[in-house]
Coordinates of N, CA and C in Angstrom, one line a residue:
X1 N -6.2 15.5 0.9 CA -5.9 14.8 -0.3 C -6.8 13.6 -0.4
X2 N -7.3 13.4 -1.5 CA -8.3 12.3 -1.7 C -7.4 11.4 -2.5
X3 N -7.8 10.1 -1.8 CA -6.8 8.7 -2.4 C -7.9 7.8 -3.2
X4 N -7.2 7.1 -4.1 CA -8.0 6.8 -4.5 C -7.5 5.0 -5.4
X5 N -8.0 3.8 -4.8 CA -7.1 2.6 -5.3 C -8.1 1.9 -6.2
X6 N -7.1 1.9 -7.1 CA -7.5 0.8 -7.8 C -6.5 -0.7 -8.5
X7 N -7.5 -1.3 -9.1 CA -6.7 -2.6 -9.0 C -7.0 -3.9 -8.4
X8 N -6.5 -4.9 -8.2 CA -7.4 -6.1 -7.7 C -8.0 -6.7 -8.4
X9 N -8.4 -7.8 -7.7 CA -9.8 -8.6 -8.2 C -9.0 -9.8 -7.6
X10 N -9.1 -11.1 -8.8 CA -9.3 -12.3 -8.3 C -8.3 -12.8 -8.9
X11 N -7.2 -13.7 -8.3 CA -6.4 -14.4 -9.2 C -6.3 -16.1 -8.6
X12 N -5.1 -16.4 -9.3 CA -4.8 -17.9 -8.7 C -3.9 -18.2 -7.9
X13 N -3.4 -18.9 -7.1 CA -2.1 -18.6 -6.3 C -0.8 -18.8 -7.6
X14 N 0.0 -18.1 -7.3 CA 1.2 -17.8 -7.6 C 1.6 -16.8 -9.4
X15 N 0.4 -16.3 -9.2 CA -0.2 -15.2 -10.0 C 0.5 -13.5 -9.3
X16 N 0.1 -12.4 -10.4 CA 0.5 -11.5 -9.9 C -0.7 -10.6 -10.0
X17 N -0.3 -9.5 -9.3 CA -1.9 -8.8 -9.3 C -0.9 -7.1 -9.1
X18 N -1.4 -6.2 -9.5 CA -1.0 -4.9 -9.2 C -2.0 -4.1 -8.8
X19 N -1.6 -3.0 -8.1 CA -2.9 -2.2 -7.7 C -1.9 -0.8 -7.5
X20 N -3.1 0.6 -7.8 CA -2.6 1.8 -7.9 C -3.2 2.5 -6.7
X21 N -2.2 3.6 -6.8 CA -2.8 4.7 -5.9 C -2.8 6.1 -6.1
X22 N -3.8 6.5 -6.8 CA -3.7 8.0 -7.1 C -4.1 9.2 -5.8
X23 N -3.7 10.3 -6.4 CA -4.3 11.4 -5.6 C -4.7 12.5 -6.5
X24 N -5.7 12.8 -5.5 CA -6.3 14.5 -5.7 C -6.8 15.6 -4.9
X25 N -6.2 16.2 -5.4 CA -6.3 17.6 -4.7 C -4.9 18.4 -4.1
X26 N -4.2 17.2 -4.4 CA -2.8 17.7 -4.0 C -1.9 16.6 -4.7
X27 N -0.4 16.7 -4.6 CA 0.3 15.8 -5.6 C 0.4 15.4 -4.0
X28 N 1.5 14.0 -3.9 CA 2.4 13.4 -2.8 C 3.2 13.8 -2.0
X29 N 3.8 15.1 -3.0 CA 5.1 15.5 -2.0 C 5.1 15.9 -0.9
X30 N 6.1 15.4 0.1 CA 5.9 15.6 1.5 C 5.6 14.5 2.0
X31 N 4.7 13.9 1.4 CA 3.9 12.3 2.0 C 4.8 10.9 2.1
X32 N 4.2 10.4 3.1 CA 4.7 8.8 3.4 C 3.1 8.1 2.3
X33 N 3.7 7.6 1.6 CA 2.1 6.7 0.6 C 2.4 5.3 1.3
X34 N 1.4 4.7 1.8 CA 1.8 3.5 2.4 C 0.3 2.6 1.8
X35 N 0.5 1.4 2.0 CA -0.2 -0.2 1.7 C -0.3 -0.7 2.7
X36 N -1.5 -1.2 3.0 CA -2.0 -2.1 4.1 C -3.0 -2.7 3.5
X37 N -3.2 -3.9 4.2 CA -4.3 -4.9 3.9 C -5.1 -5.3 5.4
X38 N -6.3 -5.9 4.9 CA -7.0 -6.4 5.9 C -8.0 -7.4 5.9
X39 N -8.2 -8.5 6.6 CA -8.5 -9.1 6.5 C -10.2 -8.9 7.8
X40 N -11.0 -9.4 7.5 CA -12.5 -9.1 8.3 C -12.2 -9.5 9.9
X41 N -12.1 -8.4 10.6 CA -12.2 -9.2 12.2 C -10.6 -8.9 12.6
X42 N -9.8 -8.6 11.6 CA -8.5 -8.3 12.1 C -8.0 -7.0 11.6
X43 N -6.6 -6.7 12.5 CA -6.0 -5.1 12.2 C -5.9 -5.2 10.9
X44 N -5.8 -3.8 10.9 CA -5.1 -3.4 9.2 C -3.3 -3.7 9.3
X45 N -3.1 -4.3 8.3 CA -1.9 -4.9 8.4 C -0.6 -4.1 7.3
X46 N 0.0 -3.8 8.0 CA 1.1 -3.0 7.1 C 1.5 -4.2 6.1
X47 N 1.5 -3.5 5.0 CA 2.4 -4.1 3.6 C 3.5 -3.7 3.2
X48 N 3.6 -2.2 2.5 CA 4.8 -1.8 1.8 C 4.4 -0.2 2.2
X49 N 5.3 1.0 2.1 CA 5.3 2.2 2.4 C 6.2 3.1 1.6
X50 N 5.9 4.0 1.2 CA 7.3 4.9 0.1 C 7.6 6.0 0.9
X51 N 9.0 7.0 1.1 CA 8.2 7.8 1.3 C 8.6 9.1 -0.1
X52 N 7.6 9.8 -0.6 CA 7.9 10.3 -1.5 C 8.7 11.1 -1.7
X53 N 9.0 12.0 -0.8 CA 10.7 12.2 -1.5 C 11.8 11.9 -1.1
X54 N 12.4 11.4 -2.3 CA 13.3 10.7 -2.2 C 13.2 9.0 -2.4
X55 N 12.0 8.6 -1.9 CA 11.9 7.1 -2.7 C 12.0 6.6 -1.9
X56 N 12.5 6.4 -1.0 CA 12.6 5.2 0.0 C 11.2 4.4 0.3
X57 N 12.1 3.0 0.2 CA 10.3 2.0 0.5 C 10.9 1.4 2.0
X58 N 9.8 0.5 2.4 CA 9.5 0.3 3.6 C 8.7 -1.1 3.1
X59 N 9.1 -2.7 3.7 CA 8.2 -3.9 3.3 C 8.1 -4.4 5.0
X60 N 6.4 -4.9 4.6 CA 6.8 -6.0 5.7 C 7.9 -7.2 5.8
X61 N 8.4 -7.7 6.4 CA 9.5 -8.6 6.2 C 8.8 -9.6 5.7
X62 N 7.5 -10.3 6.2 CA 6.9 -11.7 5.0 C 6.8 -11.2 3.8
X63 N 6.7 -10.4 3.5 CA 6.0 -9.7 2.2 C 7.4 -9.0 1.4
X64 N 8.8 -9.0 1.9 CA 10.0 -8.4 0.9 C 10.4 -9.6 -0.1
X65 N 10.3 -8.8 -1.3 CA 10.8 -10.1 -2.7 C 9.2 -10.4 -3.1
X66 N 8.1 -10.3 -2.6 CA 7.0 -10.8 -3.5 C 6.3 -9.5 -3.6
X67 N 6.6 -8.5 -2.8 CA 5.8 -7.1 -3.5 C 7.0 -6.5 -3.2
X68 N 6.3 -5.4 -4.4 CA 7.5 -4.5 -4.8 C 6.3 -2.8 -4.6
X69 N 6.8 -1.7 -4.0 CA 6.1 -0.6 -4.1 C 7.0 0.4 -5.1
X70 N 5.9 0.9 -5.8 CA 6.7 2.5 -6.9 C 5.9 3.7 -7.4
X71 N 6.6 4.2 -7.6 CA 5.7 5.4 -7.9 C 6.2 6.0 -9.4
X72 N 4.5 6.8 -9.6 CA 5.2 7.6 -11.3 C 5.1 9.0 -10.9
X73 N 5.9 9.8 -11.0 CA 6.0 11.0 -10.2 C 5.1 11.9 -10.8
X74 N 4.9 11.8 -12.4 CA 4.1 12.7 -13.3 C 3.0 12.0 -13.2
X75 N 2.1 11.0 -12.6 CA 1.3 10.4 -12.8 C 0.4 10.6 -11.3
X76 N 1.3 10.8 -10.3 CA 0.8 11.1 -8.8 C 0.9 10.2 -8.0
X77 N 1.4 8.6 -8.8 CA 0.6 7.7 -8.2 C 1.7 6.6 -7.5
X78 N 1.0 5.9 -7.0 CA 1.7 5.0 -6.3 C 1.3 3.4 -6.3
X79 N 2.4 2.4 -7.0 CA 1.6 0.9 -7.3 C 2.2 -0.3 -6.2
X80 N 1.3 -1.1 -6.2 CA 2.1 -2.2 -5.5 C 2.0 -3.3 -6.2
X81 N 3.1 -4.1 -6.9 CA 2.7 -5.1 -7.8 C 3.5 -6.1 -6.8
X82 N 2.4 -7.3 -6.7 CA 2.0 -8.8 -6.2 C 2.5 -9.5 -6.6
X83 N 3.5 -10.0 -6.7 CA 3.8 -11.4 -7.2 C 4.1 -12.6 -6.5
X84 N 3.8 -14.0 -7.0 CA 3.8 -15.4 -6.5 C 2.8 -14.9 -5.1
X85 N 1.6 -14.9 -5.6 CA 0.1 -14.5 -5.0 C -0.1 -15.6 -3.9
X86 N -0.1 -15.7 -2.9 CA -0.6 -17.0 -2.2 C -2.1 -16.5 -1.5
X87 N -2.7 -17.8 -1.2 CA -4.1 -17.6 -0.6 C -4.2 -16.6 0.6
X88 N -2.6 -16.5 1.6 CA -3.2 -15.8 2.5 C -3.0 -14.6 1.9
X89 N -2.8 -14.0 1.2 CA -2.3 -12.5 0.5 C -4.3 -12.4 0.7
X90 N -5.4 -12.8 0.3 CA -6.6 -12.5 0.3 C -7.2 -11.3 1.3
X91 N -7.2 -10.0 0.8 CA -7.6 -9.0 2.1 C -8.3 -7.9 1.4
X92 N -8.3 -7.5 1.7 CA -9.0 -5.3 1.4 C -7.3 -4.7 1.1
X93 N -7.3 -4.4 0.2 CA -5.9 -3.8 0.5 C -6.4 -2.6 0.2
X94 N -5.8 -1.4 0.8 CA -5.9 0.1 1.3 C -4.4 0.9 1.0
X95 N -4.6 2.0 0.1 CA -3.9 3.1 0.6 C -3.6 4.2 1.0
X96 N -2.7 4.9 1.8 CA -3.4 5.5 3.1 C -1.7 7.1 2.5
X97 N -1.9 8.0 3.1 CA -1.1 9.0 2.7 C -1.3 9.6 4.0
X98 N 0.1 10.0 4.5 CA 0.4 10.9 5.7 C 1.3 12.0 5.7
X99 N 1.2 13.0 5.9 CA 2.4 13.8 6.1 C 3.0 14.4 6.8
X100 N 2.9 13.4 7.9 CA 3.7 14.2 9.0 C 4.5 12.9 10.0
X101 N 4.2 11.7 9.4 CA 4.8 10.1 9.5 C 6.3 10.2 9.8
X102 N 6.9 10.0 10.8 CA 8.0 9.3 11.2 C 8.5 8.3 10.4
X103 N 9.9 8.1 10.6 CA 10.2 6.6 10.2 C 10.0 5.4 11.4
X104 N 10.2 5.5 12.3 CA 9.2 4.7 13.1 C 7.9 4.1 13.2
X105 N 7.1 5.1 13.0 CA 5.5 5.0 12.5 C 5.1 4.2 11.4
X106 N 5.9 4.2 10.2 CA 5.7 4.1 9.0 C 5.0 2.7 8.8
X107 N 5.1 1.6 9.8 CA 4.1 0.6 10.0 C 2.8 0.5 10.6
X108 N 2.9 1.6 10.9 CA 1.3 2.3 12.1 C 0.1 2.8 10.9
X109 N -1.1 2.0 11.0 CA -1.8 2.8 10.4 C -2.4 4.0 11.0
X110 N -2.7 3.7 12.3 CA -2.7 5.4 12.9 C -2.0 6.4 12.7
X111 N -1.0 6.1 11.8 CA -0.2 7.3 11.4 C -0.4 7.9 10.3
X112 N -1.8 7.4 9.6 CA -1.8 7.9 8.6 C -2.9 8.7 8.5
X113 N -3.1 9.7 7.7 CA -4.2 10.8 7.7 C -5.3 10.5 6.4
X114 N -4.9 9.6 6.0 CA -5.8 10.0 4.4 C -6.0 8.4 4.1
X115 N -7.1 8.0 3.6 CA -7.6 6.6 2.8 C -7.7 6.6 1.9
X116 N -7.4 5.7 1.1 CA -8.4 5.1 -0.1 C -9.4 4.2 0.2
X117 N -10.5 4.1 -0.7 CA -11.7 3.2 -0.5 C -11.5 1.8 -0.4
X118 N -10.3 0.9 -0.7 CA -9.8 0.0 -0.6 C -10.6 -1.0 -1.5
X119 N -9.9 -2.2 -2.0 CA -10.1 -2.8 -3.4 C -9.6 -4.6 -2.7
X120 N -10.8 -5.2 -3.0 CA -9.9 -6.8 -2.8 C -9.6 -7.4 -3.9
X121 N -8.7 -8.1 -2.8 CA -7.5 -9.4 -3.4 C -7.8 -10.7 -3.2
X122 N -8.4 -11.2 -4.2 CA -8.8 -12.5 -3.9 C -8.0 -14.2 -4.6
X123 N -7.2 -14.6 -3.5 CA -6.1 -15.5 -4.2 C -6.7 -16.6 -4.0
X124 N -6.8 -17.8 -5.0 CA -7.3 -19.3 -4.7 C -6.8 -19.8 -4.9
X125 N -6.5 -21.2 -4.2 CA -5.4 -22.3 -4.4 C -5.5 -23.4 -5.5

């Protein structure tokens, strides 16, 4: 499956920002769709994670209440909308698709099989 994000750019702190995540070649089902970010020189950082059937999300705990993960089932896709944006939110954010992810794993980027090209978030104070 080819992922594919878009979305980002540049905001101000306490701004919202959204970003998508399509696929092709295959729809989701089956898949854990997950969000990570990263910042230069450090891990890829778990954000938020769905898993597609049935819906269940997955937040980092700094990050529950200011991002929210969803999906449009006819659309393939999967969003993370940003809100009350702060400077450290600033990274590569990436989305990554796996189908064979535990619930355990589901903060592991090693557990995921598939990328998007990843898109930055740039928050100023």
């Amino acid at each position: 499956v080819q992922l594919q994000a878009s979305g980002g750019g540049s905001a101000q702190a306490g701004d919202s920002l959204g970003l998508s995540c399509s696929a092709s070649g295959r729809t989701f089902r089956g898949y854990v769709v997950g969000w990570f970010r990263q910042v230069l020189g450090k891990e890829r950082e778990f954000v938020a994670a769905m898993k597609w059937n049935g819906g269940s999300t997955y937040y980092a705990d700094s990050l529950r209440g200011r991002f929210t993960i969803s999906r449009d089932i006819a659309k393939n896709t999967v969003y993370l909308q940003m809100d009350n944006l702060k400077p450290e939110d600033t990274a590569v954010y990436y989305c990554g698709a796996g189908g064979r992810i535990i619930q355990s794993n589901i903060r592991n980027p090693h557990a995921y099989d598939h990328w998007g090209q990843g898109t930055q978030v740039t928050v100023s104070s």
